[in-house]
JSON list of C-alpha atoms in Angstrom, two decimals:
[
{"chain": "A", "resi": 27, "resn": "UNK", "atom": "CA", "xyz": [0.00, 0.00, 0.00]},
{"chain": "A", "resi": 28, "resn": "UNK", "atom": "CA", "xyz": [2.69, 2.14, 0.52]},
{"chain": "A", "resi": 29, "resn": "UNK", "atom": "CA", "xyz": [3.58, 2.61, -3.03]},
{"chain": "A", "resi": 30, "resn": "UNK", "atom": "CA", "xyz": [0.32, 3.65, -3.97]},
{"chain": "A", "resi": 31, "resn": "UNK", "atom": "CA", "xyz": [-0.35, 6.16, -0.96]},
{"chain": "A", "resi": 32, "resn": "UNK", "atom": "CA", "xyz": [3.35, 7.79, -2.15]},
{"chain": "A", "resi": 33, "resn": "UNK", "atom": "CA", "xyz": [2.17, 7.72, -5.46]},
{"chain": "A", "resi": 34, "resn": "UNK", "atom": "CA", "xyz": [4.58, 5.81, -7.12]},
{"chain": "A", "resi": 35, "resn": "UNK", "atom": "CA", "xyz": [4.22, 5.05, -10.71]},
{"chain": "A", "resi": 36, "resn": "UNK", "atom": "CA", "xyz": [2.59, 8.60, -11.51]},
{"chain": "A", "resi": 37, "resn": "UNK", "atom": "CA", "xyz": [4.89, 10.14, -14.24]},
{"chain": "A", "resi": 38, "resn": "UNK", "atom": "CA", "xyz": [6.31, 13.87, -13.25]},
{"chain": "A", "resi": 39, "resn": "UNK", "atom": "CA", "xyz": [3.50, 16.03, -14.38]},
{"chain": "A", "resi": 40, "resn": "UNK", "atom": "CA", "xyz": [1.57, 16.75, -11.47]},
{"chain": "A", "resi": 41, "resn": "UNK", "atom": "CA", "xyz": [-1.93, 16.58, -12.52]},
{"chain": "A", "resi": 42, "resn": "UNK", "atom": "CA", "xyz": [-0.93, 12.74, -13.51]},
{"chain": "A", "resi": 43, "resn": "UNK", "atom": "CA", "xyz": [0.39, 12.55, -9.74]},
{"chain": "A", "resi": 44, "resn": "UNK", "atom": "CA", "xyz": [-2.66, 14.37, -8.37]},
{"chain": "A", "resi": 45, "resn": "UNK", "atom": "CA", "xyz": [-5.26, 11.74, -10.17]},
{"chain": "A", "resi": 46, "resn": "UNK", "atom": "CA", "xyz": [-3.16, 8.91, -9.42]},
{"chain": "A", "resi": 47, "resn": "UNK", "atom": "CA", "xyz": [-2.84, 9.92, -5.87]},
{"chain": "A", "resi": 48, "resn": "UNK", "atom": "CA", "xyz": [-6.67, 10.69, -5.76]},
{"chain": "A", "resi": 49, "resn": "UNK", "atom": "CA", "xyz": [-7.35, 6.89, -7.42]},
{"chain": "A", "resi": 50, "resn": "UNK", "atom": "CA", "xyz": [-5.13, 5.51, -5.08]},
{"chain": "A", "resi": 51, "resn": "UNK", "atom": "CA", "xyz": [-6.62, 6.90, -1.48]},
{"chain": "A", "resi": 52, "resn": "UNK", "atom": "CA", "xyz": [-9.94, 6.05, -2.57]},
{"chain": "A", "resi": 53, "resn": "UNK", "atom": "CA", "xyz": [-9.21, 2.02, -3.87]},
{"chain": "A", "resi": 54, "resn": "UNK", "atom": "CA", "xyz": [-7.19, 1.91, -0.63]},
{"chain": "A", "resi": 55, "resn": "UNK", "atom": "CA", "xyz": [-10.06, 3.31, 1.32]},
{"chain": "A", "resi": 56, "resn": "UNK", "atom": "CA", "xyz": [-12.92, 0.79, -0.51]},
{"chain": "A", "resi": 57, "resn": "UNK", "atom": "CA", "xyz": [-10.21, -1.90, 0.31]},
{"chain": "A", "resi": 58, "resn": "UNK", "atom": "CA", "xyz": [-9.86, -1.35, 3.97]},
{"chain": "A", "resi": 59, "resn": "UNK", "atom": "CA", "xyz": [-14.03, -0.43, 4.36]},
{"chain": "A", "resi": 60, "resn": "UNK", "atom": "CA", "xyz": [-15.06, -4.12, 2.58]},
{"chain": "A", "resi": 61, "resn": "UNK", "atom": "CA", "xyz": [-11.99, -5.81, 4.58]},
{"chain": "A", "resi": 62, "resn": "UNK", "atom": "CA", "xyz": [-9.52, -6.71, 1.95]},
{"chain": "A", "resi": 63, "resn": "UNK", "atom": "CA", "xyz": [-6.46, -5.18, 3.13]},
{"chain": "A", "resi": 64, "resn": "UNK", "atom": "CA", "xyz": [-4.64, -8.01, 4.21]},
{"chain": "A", "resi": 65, "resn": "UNK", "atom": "CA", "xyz": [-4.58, -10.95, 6.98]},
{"chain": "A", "resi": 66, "resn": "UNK", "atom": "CA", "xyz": [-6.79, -9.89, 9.70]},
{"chain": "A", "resi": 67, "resn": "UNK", "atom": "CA", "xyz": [-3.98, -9.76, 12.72]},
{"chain": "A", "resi": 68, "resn": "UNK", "atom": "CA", "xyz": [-0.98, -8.85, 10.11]},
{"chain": "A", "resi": 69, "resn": "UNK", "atom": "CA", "xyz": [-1.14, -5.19, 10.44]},
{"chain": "A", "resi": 70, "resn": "UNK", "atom": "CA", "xyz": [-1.65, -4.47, 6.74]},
{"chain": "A", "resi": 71, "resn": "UNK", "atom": "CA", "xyz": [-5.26, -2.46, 7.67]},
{"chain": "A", "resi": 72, "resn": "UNK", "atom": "CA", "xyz": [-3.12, -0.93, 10.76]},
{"chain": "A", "resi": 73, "resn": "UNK", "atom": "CA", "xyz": [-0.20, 0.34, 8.51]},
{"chain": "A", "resi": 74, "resn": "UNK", "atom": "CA", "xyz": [-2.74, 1.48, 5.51]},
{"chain": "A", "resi": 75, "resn": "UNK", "atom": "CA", "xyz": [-5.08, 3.37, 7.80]},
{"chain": "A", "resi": 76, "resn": "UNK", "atom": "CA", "xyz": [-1.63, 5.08, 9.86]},
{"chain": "A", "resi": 77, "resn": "UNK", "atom": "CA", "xyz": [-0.61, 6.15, 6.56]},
{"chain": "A", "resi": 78, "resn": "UNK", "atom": "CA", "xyz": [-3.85, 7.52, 5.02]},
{"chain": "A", "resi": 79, "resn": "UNK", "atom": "CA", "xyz": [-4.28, 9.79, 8.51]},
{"chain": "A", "resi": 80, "resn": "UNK", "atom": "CA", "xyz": [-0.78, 11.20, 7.48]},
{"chain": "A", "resi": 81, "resn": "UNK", "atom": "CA", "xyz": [-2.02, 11.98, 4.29]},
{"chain": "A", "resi": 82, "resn": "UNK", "atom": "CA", "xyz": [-4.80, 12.83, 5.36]},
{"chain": "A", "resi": 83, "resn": "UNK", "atom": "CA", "xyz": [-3.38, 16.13, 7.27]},
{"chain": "A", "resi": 84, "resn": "UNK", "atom": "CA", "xyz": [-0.33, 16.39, 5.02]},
{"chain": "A", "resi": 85, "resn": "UNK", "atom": "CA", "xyz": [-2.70, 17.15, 1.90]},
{"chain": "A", "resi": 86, "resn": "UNK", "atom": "CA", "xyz": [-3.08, 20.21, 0.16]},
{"chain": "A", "resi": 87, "resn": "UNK", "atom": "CA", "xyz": [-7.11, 20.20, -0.09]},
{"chain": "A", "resi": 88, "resn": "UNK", "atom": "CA", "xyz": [-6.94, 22.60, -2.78]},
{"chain": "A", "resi": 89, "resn": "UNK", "atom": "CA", "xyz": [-4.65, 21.17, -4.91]},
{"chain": "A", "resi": 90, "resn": "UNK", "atom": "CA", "xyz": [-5.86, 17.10, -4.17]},
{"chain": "A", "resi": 91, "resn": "UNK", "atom": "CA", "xyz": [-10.08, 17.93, -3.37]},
{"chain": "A", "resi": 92, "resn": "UNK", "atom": "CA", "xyz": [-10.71, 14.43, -4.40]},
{"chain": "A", "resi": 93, "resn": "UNK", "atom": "CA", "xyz": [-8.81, 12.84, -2.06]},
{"chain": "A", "resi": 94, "resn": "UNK", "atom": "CA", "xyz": [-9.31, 15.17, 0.38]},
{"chain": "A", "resi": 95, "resn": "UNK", "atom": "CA", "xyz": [-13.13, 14.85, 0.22]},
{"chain": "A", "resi": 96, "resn": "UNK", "atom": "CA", "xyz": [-12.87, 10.55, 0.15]},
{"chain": "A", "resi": 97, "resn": "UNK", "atom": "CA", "xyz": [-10.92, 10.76, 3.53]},
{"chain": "A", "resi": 98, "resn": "UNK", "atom": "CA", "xyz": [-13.05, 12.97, 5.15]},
{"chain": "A", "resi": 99, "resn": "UNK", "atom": "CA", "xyz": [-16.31, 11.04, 4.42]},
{"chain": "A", "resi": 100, "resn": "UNK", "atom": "CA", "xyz": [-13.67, 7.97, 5.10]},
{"chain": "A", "resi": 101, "resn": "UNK", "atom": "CA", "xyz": [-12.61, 8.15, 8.58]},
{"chain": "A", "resi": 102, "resn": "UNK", "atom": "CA", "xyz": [-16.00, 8.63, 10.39]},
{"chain": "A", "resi": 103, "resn": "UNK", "atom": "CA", "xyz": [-17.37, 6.26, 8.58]},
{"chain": "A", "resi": 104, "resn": "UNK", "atom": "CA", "xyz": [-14.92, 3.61, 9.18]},
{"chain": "A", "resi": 105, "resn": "UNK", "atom": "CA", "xyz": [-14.92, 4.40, 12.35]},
{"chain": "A", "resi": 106, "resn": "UNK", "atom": "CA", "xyz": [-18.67, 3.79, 13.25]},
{"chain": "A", "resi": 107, "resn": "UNK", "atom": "CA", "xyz": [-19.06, 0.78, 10.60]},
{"chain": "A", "resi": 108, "resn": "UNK", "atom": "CA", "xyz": [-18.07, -2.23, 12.71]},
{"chain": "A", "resi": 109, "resn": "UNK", "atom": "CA", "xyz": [-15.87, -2.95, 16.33]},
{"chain": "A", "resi": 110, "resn": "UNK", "atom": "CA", "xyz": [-12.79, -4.39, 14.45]},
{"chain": "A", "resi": 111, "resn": "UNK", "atom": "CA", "xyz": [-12.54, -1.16, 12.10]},
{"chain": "A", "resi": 112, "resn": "UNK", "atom": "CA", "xyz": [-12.86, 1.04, 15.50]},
{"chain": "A", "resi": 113, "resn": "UNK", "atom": "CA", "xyz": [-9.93, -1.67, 17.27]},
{"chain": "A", "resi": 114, "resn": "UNK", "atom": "CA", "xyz": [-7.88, -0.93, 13.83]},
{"chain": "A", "resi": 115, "resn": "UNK", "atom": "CA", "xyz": [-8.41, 2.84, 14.20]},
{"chain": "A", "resi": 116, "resn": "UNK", "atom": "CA", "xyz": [-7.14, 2.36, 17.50]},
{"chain": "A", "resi": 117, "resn": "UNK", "atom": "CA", "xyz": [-4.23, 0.67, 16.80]},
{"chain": "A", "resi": 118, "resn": "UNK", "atom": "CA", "xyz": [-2.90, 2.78, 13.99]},
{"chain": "A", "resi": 119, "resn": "UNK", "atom": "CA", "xyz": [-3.29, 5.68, 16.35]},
{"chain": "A", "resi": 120, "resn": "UNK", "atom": "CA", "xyz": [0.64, 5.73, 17.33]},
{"chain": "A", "resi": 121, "resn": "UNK", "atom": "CA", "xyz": [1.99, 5.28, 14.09]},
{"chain": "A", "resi": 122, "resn": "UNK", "atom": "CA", "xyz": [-0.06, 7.81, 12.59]},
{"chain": "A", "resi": 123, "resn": "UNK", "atom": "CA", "xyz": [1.67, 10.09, 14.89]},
{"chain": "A", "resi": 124, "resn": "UNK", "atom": "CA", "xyz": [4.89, 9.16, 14.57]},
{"chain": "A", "resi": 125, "resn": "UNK", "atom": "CA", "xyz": [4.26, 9.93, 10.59]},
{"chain": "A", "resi": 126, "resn": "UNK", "atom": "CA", "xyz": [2.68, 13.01, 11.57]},
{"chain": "A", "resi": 127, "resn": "UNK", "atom": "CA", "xyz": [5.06, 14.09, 14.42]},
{"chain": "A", "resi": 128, "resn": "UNK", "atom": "CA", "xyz": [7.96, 15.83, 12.27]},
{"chain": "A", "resi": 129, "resn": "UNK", "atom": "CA", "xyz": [5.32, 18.13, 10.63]},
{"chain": "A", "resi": 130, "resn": "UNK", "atom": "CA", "xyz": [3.87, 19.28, 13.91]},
{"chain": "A", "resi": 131, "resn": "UNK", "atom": "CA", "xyz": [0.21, 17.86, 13.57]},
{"chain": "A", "resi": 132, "resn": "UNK", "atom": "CA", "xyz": [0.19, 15.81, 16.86]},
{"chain": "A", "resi": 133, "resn": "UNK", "atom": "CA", "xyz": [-3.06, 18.21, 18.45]},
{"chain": "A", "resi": 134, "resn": "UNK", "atom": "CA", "xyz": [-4.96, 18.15, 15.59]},
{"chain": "A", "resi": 135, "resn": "UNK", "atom": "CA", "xyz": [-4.58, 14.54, 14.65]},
{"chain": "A", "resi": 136, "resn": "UNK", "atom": "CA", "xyz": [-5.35, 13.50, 18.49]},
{"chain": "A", "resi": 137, "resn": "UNK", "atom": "CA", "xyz": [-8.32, 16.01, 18.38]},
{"chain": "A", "resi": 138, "resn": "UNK", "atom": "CA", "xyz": [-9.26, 14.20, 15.13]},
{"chain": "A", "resi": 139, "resn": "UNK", "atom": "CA", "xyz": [-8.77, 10.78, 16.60]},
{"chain": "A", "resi": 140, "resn": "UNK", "atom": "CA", "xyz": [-10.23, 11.21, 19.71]},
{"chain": "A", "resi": 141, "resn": "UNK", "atom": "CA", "xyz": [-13.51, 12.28, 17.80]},
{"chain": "A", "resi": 142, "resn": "UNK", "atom": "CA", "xyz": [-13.31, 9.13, 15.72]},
{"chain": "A", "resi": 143, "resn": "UNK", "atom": "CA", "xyz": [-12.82, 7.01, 18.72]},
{"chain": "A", "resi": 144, "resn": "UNK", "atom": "CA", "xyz": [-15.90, 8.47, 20.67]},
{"chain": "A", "resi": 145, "resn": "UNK", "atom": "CA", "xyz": [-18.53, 8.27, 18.08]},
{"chain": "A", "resi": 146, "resn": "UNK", "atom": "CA", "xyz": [-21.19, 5.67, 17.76]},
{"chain": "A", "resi": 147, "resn": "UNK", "atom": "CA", "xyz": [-20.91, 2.72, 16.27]},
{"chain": "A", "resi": 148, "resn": "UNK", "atom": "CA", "xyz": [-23.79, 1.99, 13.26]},
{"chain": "A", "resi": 149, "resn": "UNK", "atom": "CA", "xyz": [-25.85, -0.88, 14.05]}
]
């Protein structure tokens, strides 16, 4: 997953990078919400979700709206969809930080995260 959250494989022209970027938050995002990201237990969803919060603040929302918009419809609604997506929220909270900590996003993202944690879950 890491590849295609970095966007690797886009050629240099940015809009190219942008869409591919864009195409590759929201199949990551459909993979992790139907439960194909990996081995339940192997920490592909942990990793994948870690790195999509990094993005996630990281992003220019002007220049990326696309995948700005998917992760913010993404996140709460992983969140509340079922108990193991809220335990793999929870346990990509500290590497999401440690992504995030050079760029000095620790308040918001805990803000952020301690929303997701506290909302209902969907029945």
């Amino acid at each position: 997953f890491a590849a295609l959250l970095d966007g690797a494989g886009a050629s240099d022209a940015v809009d190219e990078e942008t869409n591919a970027r864009s195409l590759s938050v929201q199949g990551v995002a459909k993979l992790l919400m139907f439960d194909r990201a990996g081995d339940a237990g192997c920490g592909e969803a942990e990793s994948a979700l870690a790195k999509l919060l990094a993005l996630f603040f990281t992003l220019d929302q002007e220049a990326e709206p696309q995948a700005s918009q998917c992760l913010t419809v993404f996140f709460p609604t992983y969140a509340a969809s079922s108990a193991q997506h809220h335990a793999q929220l929870a346990a990509a909270t500290v590497p999401a930080m440690r992504l995030c900590a050079g760029a000095k996003l620790l308040p918001r993202l805990g803000q952020y995260l301690q929303m997701l944690m506290h909302q209902p879950q969907l029945s």
